[in-house]
Structure formats: C-alpha cells, structure tokens
Amino acid sequence: MDSVITFPVVCFLNEKITVHTKSSFKALGARFLDEQTFVTLENRRSKAKDGWILDSSGKFVPLSYSGNLREWARPISFLWNAVLTKYQANMEGAVKVGFVLKDLDSMSKSSPGKLGMDFKRFLSKYEPDQYITSDILKEWPL
C-alpha cells in the first residue's frame, strides 16, 4: 500500500522531522494498511501525537493519532517492539508553506534538530500562502 505516497518523504511525527526513502520507511515499520490507516512502530520514548507526511510529489497527508495495535506485545517490548502506533490518514493533496512553518515553529521549542531547522530555513524563502509542490521540494537537498 506504499504506492499511496511517492518517495522520498518528509515526515513530521512526535514533533520531529525525518526524511525517508522507501527502505528506511519500511525499516521503521511505517506503512499504510489502506488509504486511511497509517502505522509505525511505537516510539517508546515519546507519546504519539498528530503529524503529517509530505511526499516528493508535494502530496500532503495529515495524520491523526488514533491508538495502538498489538497492545498484547507491550510486556515484551524490551525484547521486541511489536506495538504499532496507528494514525488516521487524510489524503488532502497540497499544503501551504505557512501551515508547515507553523508546525516547524512548535517543533523548534522542544528539540528542533538540524534537519528540522534546515527545512524551516529552506521553506522560509517562500511566501506563506504558496503551495508546496514537487518543484519546490526538488530544490531542497534531501
């Protein structure tokens, strides 16, 4: 079901920005079960929050946290992390620069990371009401 998005992708999950190829996405246990359901391996260090995926075609996919799968595996998570964090995905399409910058501003208050700061600096070159397209994303050195 990964054909829902075009790789590489920029992910904003748990207030952190990451970039993934198809193989690194799979290594995280991240995948679409269907067009409306996205899962990833549970991050035991932080509580799940809403996020989004921005693929290389410019498609924006908001993710709303909706619970966990495989809760039965939590007692053995120190050996094997099998608990999945589940998100409701909304295939919206395009997103404006200003919306993404707003999320990046909230991220920078906690722990921005170099990639998050670089992405924020890159997007700041564009008008807030401009849509992020594949052409814009091609200019950012992933």
Coordinates of N, CA and C in Angstrom, one line a residue, residues 39-128:
V39 N 0.5 3.1 10.0 CA 1.0 2.6 11.2 C 2.5 2.8 11.2
T40 N 3.1 2.8 12.4 CA 4.6 2.8 12.5 C 4.9 2.1 13.9
L41 N 6.1 1.6 14.0 CA 6.4 1.0 15.3 C 6.3 2.1 16.4
E42 N 5.9 1.7 17.5 CA 5.7 2.6 18.6 C 7.0 3.2 19.1
N43 N 7.1 4.5 19.3 CA 8.2 5.2 19.8 C 8.1 5.2 21.4
R44 N 8.9 4.4 22.0 CA 8.7 4.2 23.5 C 9.2 5.5 24.3
R45 N 9.9 6.3 23.6 CA 10.5 7.5 24.3 C 9.6 8.7 24.3
S46 N 8.5 8.7 23.5 CA 7.7 9.9 23.4 C 6.2 9.4 23.1
K47 N 5.3 10.2 23.6 CA 3.9 9.9 23.4 C 3.5 10.3 22.0
A48 N 2.7 9.5 21.4 CA 2.3 9.7 20.0 C 1.5 11.0 19.9
K49 N 1.7 11.8 18.8 CA 0.9 13.0 18.6 C 0.6 13.0 17.1
D50 N -0.3 13.9 16.7 CA -0.7 14.1 15.3 C 0.5 14.5 14.6
G51 N 0.6 14.2 13.3 CA 1.7 14.6 12.4 C 1.3 14.7 11.0
W52 N 2.3 14.5 10.1 CA 2.0 14.6 8.7 C 3.1 14.0 7.9
I53 N 2.8 13.6 6.6 CA 3.8 13.2 5.7 C 3.7 14.1 4.5
L54 N 4.8 14.5 3.9 CA 4.9 15.3 2.7 C 5.7 14.5 1.8
D55 N 5.1 14.0 0.7 CA 5.9 13.2 -0.2 C 6.6 14.0 -1.3
S56 N 7.4 13.4 -2.1 CA 8.2 14.2 -3.1 C 7.4 14.7 -4.2
S57 N 6.1 14.3 -4.4 CA 5.3 14.9 -5.4 C 4.6 16.1 -4.9
G58 N 4.7 16.4 -3.6 CA 4.0 17.6 -3.0 C 2.7 17.2 -2.3
K59 N 2.4 15.9 -2.3 CA 1.2 15.4 -1.6 C 1.3 15.5 -0.1
F60 N 0.4 16.1 0.5 CA 0.4 16.3 2.0 C -0.6 15.3 2.6
V61 N -0.2 14.6 3.6 CA -1.0 13.6 4.2 C -1.0 13.9 5.7
P62 N -2.1 14.5 6.3 CA -2.2 14.7 7.7 C -2.4 13.4 8.4
L63 N -1.8 13.2 9.6 CA -2.0 12.0 10.3 C -2.6 12.3 11.7
S64 N -3.7 11.7 12.1 CA -4.3 11.9 13.4 C -4.1 10.7 14.2
Y65 N -3.5 10.8 15.3 CA -3.2 9.6 16.2 C -4.6 9.0 16.6
S66 N -4.7 7.7 16.4 CA -5.9 7.0 16.7 C -5.8 5.8 17.6
G67 N -4.6 5.6 18.2 CA -4.5 4.4 19.1 C -3.3 3.5 18.8
N68 N -3.3 2.4 19.4 CA -2.2 1.4 19.2 C -2.8 0.1 18.7
L69 N -2.0 -0.7 18.0 CA -2.3 -2.1 17.6 C -1.3 -3.0 18.3
R70 N -1.6 -4.2 18.5 CA -0.8 -5.2 19.2 C -0.4 -4.8 20.6
E71 N -1.3 -4.3 21.4 CA -1.1 -3.9 22.8 C -0.6 -5.1 23.6
W72 N -1.0 -6.3 23.2 CA -0.7 -7.6 23.9 C 0.9 -7.7 23.9
A73 N 1.6 -7.1 23.0 CA 3.1 -7.3 23.0 C 3.8 -6.3 23.9
R74 N 3.1 -5.4 24.5 CA 3.8 -4.4 25.4 C 4.7 -5.0 26.4
P75 N 4.3 -6.0 27.1 CA 5.1 -6.6 28.2 C 6.5 -7.1 27.7
I76 N 6.6 -7.5 26.4 CA 7.9 -7.9 25.9 C 8.6 -6.9 25.0
S77 N 8.1 -5.6 25.1 CA 8.7 -4.6 24.2 C 10.1 -4.3 24.5
F78 N 10.6 -4.7 25.7 CA 12.1 -4.5 25.9 C 12.9 -5.5 25.1
L79 N 12.3 -6.6 24.6 CA 13.0 -7.5 23.7 C 12.7 -7.3 22.3
W80 N 11.4 -7.0 22.0 CA 10.9 -6.9 20.6 C 9.8 -5.9 20.6
N81 N 10.0 -4.8 19.9 CA 8.9 -3.8 19.8 C 8.0 -4.1 18.7
A82 N 6.8 -4.7 19.1 CA 5.8 -5.1 18.1 C 4.6 -4.2 18.2
V83 N 4.5 -3.3 19.2 CA 3.4 -2.4 19.3 C 3.4 -1.4 18.2
L84 N 2.3 -1.2 17.5 CA 2.2 -0.3 16.4 C 1.4 1.0 16.8
T85 N 1.9 2.1 16.4 CA 1.1 3.3 16.6 C 0.3 3.5 15.4
K86 N -1.0 3.8 15.6 CA -2.0 3.9 14.5 C -2.4 5.3 14.3
Y87 N -2.5 5.7 13.0 CA -2.9 7.1 12.6 C -4.0 7.0 11.6
Q88 N -4.9 7.9 11.7 CA -5.9 8.1 10.6 C -5.3 9.0 9.6
A89 N -5.2 8.6 8.3 CA -4.6 9.4 7.3 C -5.7 10.1 6.5
N90 N -5.4 11.3 6.1 CA -6.4 12.1 5.3 C -5.6 12.5 4.0
M91 N -5.9 11.9 2.9 CA -5.2 12.3 1.6 C -5.7 13.6 1.1
E92 N -5.2 14.7 1.7 CA -5.6 16.0 1.3 C -5.1 16.5 0.0
G93 N -3.9 16.2 -0.3 CA -3.3 16.8 -1.5 C -2.2 17.8 -1.2
A94 N -2.5 19.1 -1.4 CA -1.5 20.1 -1.3 C -1.5 20.8 0.0
V95 N -0.4 21.4 0.4 CA -0.4 22.2 1.7 C 0.4 23.5 1.4
K96 N 0.0 24.5 2.2 CA 0.7 25.8 2.1 C 1.9 25.8 2.9
V97 N 2.9 26.6 2.5 CA 4.2 26.8 3.2 C 3.9 27.2 4.7
G98 N 3.0 28.2 4.8 CA 2.7 28.7 6.2 C 2.2 27.7 7.2
F99 N 1.5 26.7 6.7 CA 1.0 25.6 7.6 C 2.2 24.8 8.1
V100 N 3.1 24.4 7.2 CA 4.2 23.6 7.6 C 5.1 24.4 8.5
L101 N 5.4 25.7 8.2 CA 6.2 26.5 9.0 C 5.6 26.6 10.4
K102 N 4.3 26.7 10.6 CA 3.7 26.8 11.9 C 4.0 25.5 12.7
D103 N 3.9 24.3 12.1 CA 4.3 23.1 12.8 C 5.8 23.1 13.1
L104 N 6.6 23.6 12.2 CA 8.1 23.6 12.5 C 8.4 24.6 13.6
D105 N 7.6 25.7 13.7 CA 7.8 26.6 14.9 C 7.5 25.9 16.2
S106 N 6.5 25.1 16.3 CA 6.2 24.4 17.5 C 7.3 23.4 17.8
M107 N 7.8 22.8 16.8 CA 8.9 21.8 17.0 C 10.2 22.4 17.5
S108 N 10.5 23.6 17.0 CA 11.7 24.2 17.4 C 11.8 24.6 18.9
K109 N 10.6 24.6 19.6 CA 10.6 24.9 21.0 C 11.1 23.8 21.8
S110 N 10.8 22.5 21.3 CA 11.2 21.4 22.1 C 12.7 20.9 21.7
S111 N 12.8 20.3 20.6 CA 14.2 19.9 20.1 C 14.1 19.9 18.6
P112 N 14.6 20.9 18.0 CA 14.4 21.1 16.6 C 15.2 20.1 15.7
G113 N 16.4 19.8 16.1 CA 17.2 19.0 15.3 C 17.7 19.8 14.1
K114 N 18.8 19.4 13.5 CA 19.4 20.1 12.4 C 18.5 20.0 11.1
L115 N 18.0 18.8 10.9 CA 17.1 18.7 9.7 C 15.9 19.5 9.8
G116 N 15.3 19.6 10.9 CA 14.1 20.5 11.1 C 14.4 21.9 10.9
M117 N 15.5 22.4 11.4 CA 16.0 23.8 11.3 C 16.3 24.0 9.8
D118 N 17.0 23.1 9.1 CA 17.3 23.3 7.7 C 16.0 23.4 6.9
F119 N 15.0 22.5 7.1 CA 13.8 22.5 6.4 C 13.0 23.8 6.6
K120 N 13.0 24.3 7.9 CA 12.4 25.6 8.2 C 13.1 26.7 7.5
R121 N 14.4 26.8 7.5 CA 15.1 27.8 6.8 C 14.8 27.8 5.3
F122 N 14.8 26.6 4.7 CA 14.5 26.4 3.3 C 13.1 26.9 2.9
L123 N 12.1 26.5 3.7 CA 10.7 27.0 3.4 C 10.5 28.4 3.6
S124 N 11.3 29.1 4.5 CA 11.2 30.5 4.8 C 11.4 31.4 3.6
K125 N 12.0 30.8 2.5 CA 12.3 31.5 1.3 C 11.0 31.8 0.5
Y126 N 9.9 31.0 0.8 CA 8.7 31.1 0.1 C 7.6 31.8 0.8
E127 N 6.6 32.3 0.1 CA 5.5 33.0 0.7 C 4.7 32.0 1.5
P128 N 4.1 32.4 2.6 CA 3.3 31.5 3.5 C 2.1 31.0 2.8

